[in-house]
Amino acid sequence: MQFFKSMKVQKNKSLKEFTTFKIGGRAKYFIKAKTYDEIKQGFLFAKENNLKTFILGKGSNILFDDKGYFGLVIYNNINFLRISKTNVYVGAGYSFPALGVKTANNNLSGLEFAAGVPGSVGGAIFMNASSYSQAVSDAIKSVVYLTLDGEIKILKKDDCNFEYRNSIFQKMNGAILSSVFSLKQDENAKNRQLEIFQKKIKNQPMNEKNAGCIFKNPKNTSAKILIDECSLKNYKMGGAIVSHVHPNFIINEKTATSKDVLDLMSHIKKVVKERKNINLREEVKVILP
């Protein structure tokens, strides 16, 4: 192991425990970073050792390969939160659902939909998370970003190129460090947040091992409806099964492998294409070794 100040580099770290899917092999190198400087040190370590890097949040929208990751995984644990009137300053490693609860409890509206989304703030920004007529892109004010060369940049909302399940950060190499959200005063925010959470409990397999929605919604319809209409609920491959509660979720029913999940995803895409003539696109990020 190698040490950088308060941060140690771990070898052959199991990645399963850091994902909601509970699937994946081991990272060749792994660090937990709590500050901007520690992520910067991680990038320097990767550069000096000619390693690729992957920034990991709460692991809720990713599938690691069973072979693991042959580079450096940086677990982003920048976890601060400060609320000043309607502006919310928050670290990228902060829990996104916790942010939704905290802001709603402060009568701030814009992130009520975050309830029940088991990801980090950084991951939500990266994917432009959205549901129930709300989106990260509607509430974001600015994002602090670190390049692989150690340069800190501040991107305003318009610089982020937000689209459905997309942002400029998916085309950049580096790490989201923190962000500022601009919300609105609303005394009904707490009730709205609770209503959304109750709907998700009813309509999503929240207590099962999964990675959230597997496919993006095509135009004018939803992946959930398409998969359901193709009678794929409860379809199983190995330890992976299509959820009967929400068919755009794949459940790690037992000890599913990444191959089980990928094979099931391929089968779903094939059937939907054959029966509906629609090409489903993955929302979950598949991380190759």
Short mmCIF file of C-alpha atoms in Angstrom, two decimals:
data_model
loop_
_atom_site.label_atom_id
_atom_site.label_comp_id
_atom_site.label_asym_id
_atom_site.label_seq_id
_atom_site.Cartn_x
_atom_site.Cartn_y
_atom_site.Cartn_z
CA MET A 1 0.00 0.00 0.00
CA GLN A 2 1.10 3.55 -0.67
CA PHE A 3 0.11 6.54 1.45
CA PHE A 4 -0.69 10.13 0.49
CA LYS A 5 -0.97 12.21 3.66
CA SER A 6 -4.24 11.00 5.28
CA MET A 7 -5.24 8.84 2.33
CA LYS A 8 -4.06 5.31 1.61
CA VAL A 9 -4.08 3.47 -1.70
CA GLN A 10 -5.55 -0.01 -1.29
CA LYS A 11 -4.84 -2.95 -3.58
CA ASN A 12 -7.29 -5.56 -4.90
CA LYS A 13 -10.31 -3.93 -3.28
CA SER A 14 -13.66 -5.66 -3.77
CA LEU A 15 -16.07 -3.40 -5.65
CA LYS A 16 -19.29 -5.29 -4.88
CA GLU A 17 -19.81 -3.54 -1.56
CA PHE A 18 -19.68 -0.14 -3.25
CA THR A 19 -22.50 -0.77 -5.73
CA THR A 20 -26.24 -1.20 -5.34
CA PHE A 21 -26.10 -4.14 -7.78
CA LYS A 22 -23.64 -5.97 -5.49
CA ILE A 23 -21.81 -7.21 -8.59
CA GLY A 24 -18.21 -6.82 -9.72
CA GLY A 25 -14.66 -7.96 -9.21
CA ARG A 26 -11.76 -6.17 -7.56
CA ALA A 27 -10.09 -2.84 -8.27
CA LYS A 28 -6.34 -3.04 -8.81
CA TYR A 29 -6.04 0.17 -6.78
CA PHE A 30 -8.67 1.95 -4.69
CA ILE A 31 -8.79 5.14 -2.65
CA LYS A 32 -11.43 6.98 -0.63
CA ALA A 33 -11.14 10.71 -1.21
CA LYS A 34 -12.75 13.18 1.21
CA THR A 35 -11.31 16.42 -0.18
CA TYR A 36 -10.54 18.15 -3.45
CA ASP A 37 -6.82 17.67 -2.76
CA GLU A 38 -7.16 13.93 -2.19
CA ILE A 39 -8.83 13.46 -5.57
CA LYS A 40 -6.05 15.55 -7.09
CA GLN A 41 -3.49 13.27 -5.39
CA GLY A 42 -5.34 10.26 -6.80
CA PHE A 43 -5.06 11.63 -10.32
CA LEU A 44 -1.34 12.22 -9.76
CA PHE A 45 -0.86 8.64 -8.51
CA ALA A 46 -2.68 7.32 -11.60
CA LYS A 47 -0.58 9.47 -13.92
CA GLU A 48 2.70 8.41 -12.31
CA ASN A 49 1.74 4.74 -12.54
CA ASN A 50 0.13 4.94 -16.00
CA LEU A 51 -3.30 3.90 -14.68
CA LYS A 52 -6.76 4.65 -15.99
CA THR A 53 -9.15 6.08 -13.39
CA PHE A 54 -12.80 5.71 -12.52
CA ILE A 55 -14.68 8.08 -10.19
CA LEU A 56 -17.16 6.18 -8.04
CA GLY A 57 -20.07 7.73 -6.17
CA LYS A 58 -22.74 5.65 -4.46
CA GLY A 59 -22.54 3.01 -7.22
CA SER A 60 -26.23 3.09 -8.07
CA ASN A 61 -26.16 3.33 -11.84
CA ILE A 62 -23.18 1.18 -12.76
CA LEU A 63 -22.27 -2.40 -13.50
CA PHE A 64 -18.69 -3.44 -12.79
CA ASP A 65 -17.28 -6.41 -14.68
CA ASP A 66 -16.64 -9.62 -12.76
CA LYS A 67 -12.98 -9.26 -13.75
CA GLY A 68 -12.85 -6.03 -11.78
CA TYR A 69 -11.13 -2.80 -12.80
CA PHE A 70 -7.48 -2.80 -13.86
CA GLY A 71 -6.82 0.79 -12.85
CA LEU A 72 -7.51 3.19 -9.97
CA VAL A 73 -11.02 3.58 -8.56
CA ILE A 74 -11.47 6.83 -6.64
CA TYR A 75 -14.42 6.73 -4.26
CA ASN A 76 -15.66 10.33 -4.10
CA ASN A 77 -16.57 11.01 -0.48
CA ILE A 78 -16.65 14.82 -0.56
CA ASN A 79 -19.59 15.07 1.75
CA PHE A 80 -20.30 18.65 2.86
CA LEU A 81 -23.64 20.47 2.77
CA ARG A 82 -24.42 24.13 3.40
CA ILE A 83 -27.76 25.83 2.82
CA SER A 84 -27.88 29.62 2.49
CA LYS A 85 -31.38 30.93 1.83
CA THR A 86 -32.28 29.30 -1.52
CA ASN A 87 -28.72 28.37 -2.51
CA VAL A 88 -27.47 24.89 -1.63
CA TYR A 89 -23.71 24.16 -1.61
CA VAL A 90 -23.01 20.43 -1.62
CA GLY A 91 -20.14 18.00 -2.16
CA ALA A 92 -20.30 15.51 -5.02
CA GLY A 93 -20.11 12.57 -2.62
CA TYR A 94 -23.16 13.65 -0.63
CA SER A 95 -26.17 11.34 -0.78
CA PHE A 96 -28.63 12.57 -3.42
CA PRO A 97 -31.75 11.24 -1.62
CA ALA A 98 -30.52 12.80 1.63
CA LEU A 99 -30.14 16.10 -0.22
CA GLY A 100 -33.75 15.82 -1.40
CA VAL A 101 -34.93 15.27 2.18
CA LYS A 102 -32.77 18.05 3.66
CA THR A 103 -33.84 20.66 1.14
CA ALA A 104 -37.52 19.72 1.38
CA ASN A 105 -37.30 19.93 5.18
CA ASN A 106 -36.02 23.48 4.68
CA ASN A 107 -39.07 24.31 2.53
CA LEU A 108 -36.98 24.38 -0.63
CA SER A 109 -38.39 23.00 -3.87
CA GLY A 110 -36.60 21.58 -6.89
CA LEU A 111 -35.09 18.34 -5.64
CA GLU A 112 -38.07 16.53 -4.12
CA PHE A 113 -37.67 13.84 -6.80
CA ALA A 114 -34.32 12.84 -5.28
CA ALA A 115 -36.20 10.86 -2.63
CA GLY A 116 -35.47 7.18 -3.14
CA VAL A 117 -32.71 7.73 -5.72
CA PRO A 118 -29.78 5.80 -4.16
CA GLY A 119 -26.97 7.78 -5.75
CA SER A 120 -24.54 10.60 -5.04
CA VAL A 121 -24.94 14.24 -5.99
CA GLY A 122 -22.05 13.89 -8.44
CA GLY A 123 -23.67 10.89 -10.10
CA ALA A 124 -26.99 12.72 -10.35
CA ILE A 125 -25.29 15.64 -12.08
CA PHE A 126 -23.30 13.34 -14.37
CA MET A 127 -26.51 11.59 -15.52
CA ASN A 128 -28.80 14.65 -15.25
CA ALA A 129 -31.13 12.64 -13.02
CA SER A 130 -34.83 13.43 -13.39
CA SER A 131 -38.32 12.22 -12.57
CA TYR A 132 -41.75 13.56 -11.64
CA SER A 133 -41.29 16.67 -13.81
CA GLN A 134 -38.09 17.70 -12.02
CA ALA A 135 -34.47 17.42 -13.16
CA VAL A 136 -31.00 18.26 -11.92
CA SER A 137 -30.62 20.59 -14.90
CA ASP A 138 -33.59 22.66 -13.69
CA ALA A 139 -32.07 23.27 -10.27
CA ILE A 140 -28.31 23.42 -10.85
CA LYS A 141 -26.52 26.76 -10.69
CA SER A 142 -22.87 25.76 -11.07
CA VAL A 143 -20.51 22.78 -10.83
CA VAL A 144 -16.93 22.64 -9.55
CA TYR A 145 -14.86 20.21 -11.64
CA LEU A 146 -11.30 18.87 -11.45
CA THR A 147 -9.45 17.95 -14.64
CA LEU A 148 -6.95 15.09 -14.80
CA ASP A 149 -4.20 17.73 -14.92
CA GLY A 150 -5.30 19.09 -11.54
CA GLU A 151 -7.02 22.24 -12.79
CA ILE A 152 -10.20 23.27 -10.99
CA LYS A 153 -12.92 24.67 -13.24
CA ILE A 154 -16.30 26.19 -12.40
CA LEU A 155 -18.99 25.44 -14.97
CA LYS A 156 -22.20 27.43 -15.03
CA LYS A 157 -25.48 25.69 -15.82
CA ASP A 158 -25.34 26.59 -19.52
CA ASP A 159 -21.80 25.18 -19.76
CA CYS A 160 -22.96 21.72 -18.65
CA ASN A 161 -24.82 20.84 -21.89
CA PHE A 162 -27.56 19.01 -20.01
CA GLU A 163 -29.85 16.72 -22.00
CA TYR A 164 -32.01 13.74 -21.09
CA ARG A 165 -29.70 11.45 -19.08
CA ASN A 166 -26.67 13.28 -20.41
CA SER A 167 -24.25 16.09 -19.58
CA ILE A 168 -20.90 17.44 -20.71
CA PHE A 169 -19.27 15.49 -17.87
CA GLN A 170 -19.84 12.22 -19.72
CA LYS A 171 -17.42 13.47 -22.38
CA MET A 172 -14.81 14.85 -19.97
CA ASN A 173 -12.00 13.18 -18.06
CA GLY A 174 -11.89 14.29 -14.45
CA ALA A 175 -14.12 14.51 -11.40
CA ILE A 176 -17.12 16.51 -10.26
CA LEU A 177 -16.13 17.96 -6.87
CA SER A 178 -19.15 19.95 -5.74
CA SER A 179 -22.07 22.03 -6.94
CA VAL A 180 -24.45 24.84 -6.14
CA PHE A 181 -28.20 24.37 -6.54
CA SER A 182 -30.61 27.28 -6.76
CA LEU A 183 -33.99 26.25 -5.34
CA LYS A 184 -37.31 27.94 -4.61
CA GLN A 185 -39.08 28.60 -1.33
CA ASP A 186 -42.14 26.35 -1.11
CA GLU A 187 -43.95 25.29 2.07
CA ASN A 188 -45.38 22.27 0.23
CA ALA A 189 -41.95 20.85 -0.65
CA LYS A 190 -41.90 18.36 2.24
CA ASN A 191 -45.34 16.95 1.43
CA ARG A 192 -44.41 16.68 -2.26
CA GLN A 193 -41.18 14.87 -1.38
CA LEU A 194 -43.06 12.37 0.79
CA GLU A 195 -45.66 11.76 -1.94
CA ILE A 196 -42.95 11.05 -4.51
CA PHE A 197 -41.14 8.73 -2.11
CA GLN A 198 -44.32 6.75 -1.39
CA LYS A 199 -44.97 6.35 -5.12
CA LYS A 200 -41.44 5.02 -5.64
CA ILE A 201 -41.82 2.55 -2.78
CA LYS A 202 -44.97 1.25 -4.45
CA ASN A 203 -43.70 1.21 -8.05
CA GLN A 204 -40.00 0.34 -7.79
CA PRO A 205 -38.10 -2.63 -6.28
CA MET A 206 -36.32 -0.41 -3.77
CA ASN A 207 -35.32 -3.19 -1.38
CA GLU A 208 -33.78 -5.42 -4.05
CA LYS A 209 -30.22 -5.41 -5.40
CA ASN A 210 -30.43 -3.35 -8.62
CA ALA A 211 -28.83 -0.45 -10.46
CA GLY A 212 -31.95 1.60 -11.12
CA CYS A 213 -33.45 1.89 -14.58
CA ILE A 214 -31.47 -0.19 -17.05
CA PHE A 215 -32.59 1.53 -20.26
CA LYS A 216 -33.32 5.11 -21.27
CA ASN A 217 -36.87 5.94 -22.24
CA PRO A 218 -37.35 6.17 -26.02
CA LYS A 219 -39.22 9.12 -27.47
CA ASN A 220 -42.99 9.10 -26.85
CA THR A 221 -42.96 5.95 -24.72
CA SER A 222 -41.11 4.33 -21.83
CA ALA A 223 -38.76 1.36 -21.59
CA LYS A 224 -40.92 0.04 -18.76
CA ILE A 225 -44.01 -0.15 -20.99
CA LEU A 226 -42.11 -1.70 -23.91
CA ILE A 227 -40.52 -4.41 -21.77
CA ASP A 228 -43.85 -5.15 -20.09
CA GLU A 229 -45.69 -5.39 -23.42
CA CYS A 230 -43.06 -7.89 -24.58
CA SER A 231 -43.99 -10.12 -21.60
CA LEU A 232 -40.50 -10.00 -20.14
CA LYS A 233 -41.40 -9.54 -16.48
CA ASN A 234 -39.68 -12.22 -14.37
CA TYR A 235 -37.53 -13.30 -17.34
CA LYS A 236 -34.34 -14.72 -15.88
CA MET A 237 -30.77 -15.40 -16.96
CA GLY A 238 -28.51 -16.93 -14.35
CA GLY A 239 -28.93 -14.93 -11.16
CA ALA A 240 -30.38 -11.87 -12.94
CA ILE A 241 -34.12 -11.37 -13.34
CA VAL A 242 -36.41 -8.69 -14.80
CA SER A 243 -38.36 -7.11 -11.95
CA HIS A 244 -42.08 -7.87 -11.79
CA VAL A 245 -42.61 -4.56 -9.96
CA HIS A 246 -40.89 -2.36 -12.57
CA PRO A 247 -39.66 -4.20 -15.69
CA ASN A 248 -37.02 -1.58 -16.49
CA PHE A 249 -35.18 -2.81 -13.41
CA ILE A 250 -32.97 -5.90 -13.41
CA ILE A 251 -32.60 -7.58 -10.03
CA ASN A 252 -29.57 -9.43 -8.73
CA GLU A 253 -31.79 -12.17 -7.35
CA LYS A 254 -29.08 -14.39 -5.95
CA THR A 255 -25.44 -14.20 -6.95
CA ALA A 256 -25.75 -12.72 -10.43
CA THR A 257 -22.61 -12.09 -12.43
CA SER A 258 -22.00 -9.16 -14.75
CA LYS A 259 -22.34 -11.64 -17.63
CA ASP A 260 -25.80 -12.65 -16.39
CA VAL A 261 -26.91 -9.02 -16.41
CA LEU A 262 -25.34 -8.22 -19.79
CA ASP A 263 -26.88 -11.33 -21.36
CA LEU A 264 -30.29 -10.37 -19.97
CA MET A 265 -29.91 -6.80 -21.24
CA SER A 266 -29.02 -8.10 -24.71
CA HIS A 267 -32.04 -10.40 -24.71
CA ILE A 268 -34.38 -7.56 -23.71
CA LYS A 269 -33.00 -5.32 -26.46
CA LYS A 270 -33.34 -8.10 -29.03
CA VAL A 271 -36.96 -8.89 -28.13
CA VAL A 272 -38.04 -5.23 -28.01
CA LYS A 273 -36.39 -4.61 -31.39
CA GLU A 274 -38.11 -7.65 -32.93
CA ARG A 275 -41.57 -6.92 -31.54
CA LYS A 276 -41.62 -3.12 -31.34
CA ASN A 277 -38.94 -2.09 -33.85
CA ILE A 278 -37.40 0.16 -31.20
CA ASN A 279 -33.75 0.16 -30.18
CA LEU A 280 -33.36 0.47 -26.43
CA ARG A 281 -30.28 2.34 -25.20
CA GLU A 282 -28.59 1.57 -21.91
CA GLU A 283 -28.93 3.99 -19.03
CA VAL A 284 -26.79 1.93 -16.68
CA LYS A 285 -23.07 2.50 -17.18
CA VAL A 286 -21.15 -0.71 -17.89
CA ILE A 287 -17.59 -0.35 -16.59
CA LEU A 288 -15.11 -2.51 -18.48
CA PRO A 289 -11.98 -3.88 -16.79
#
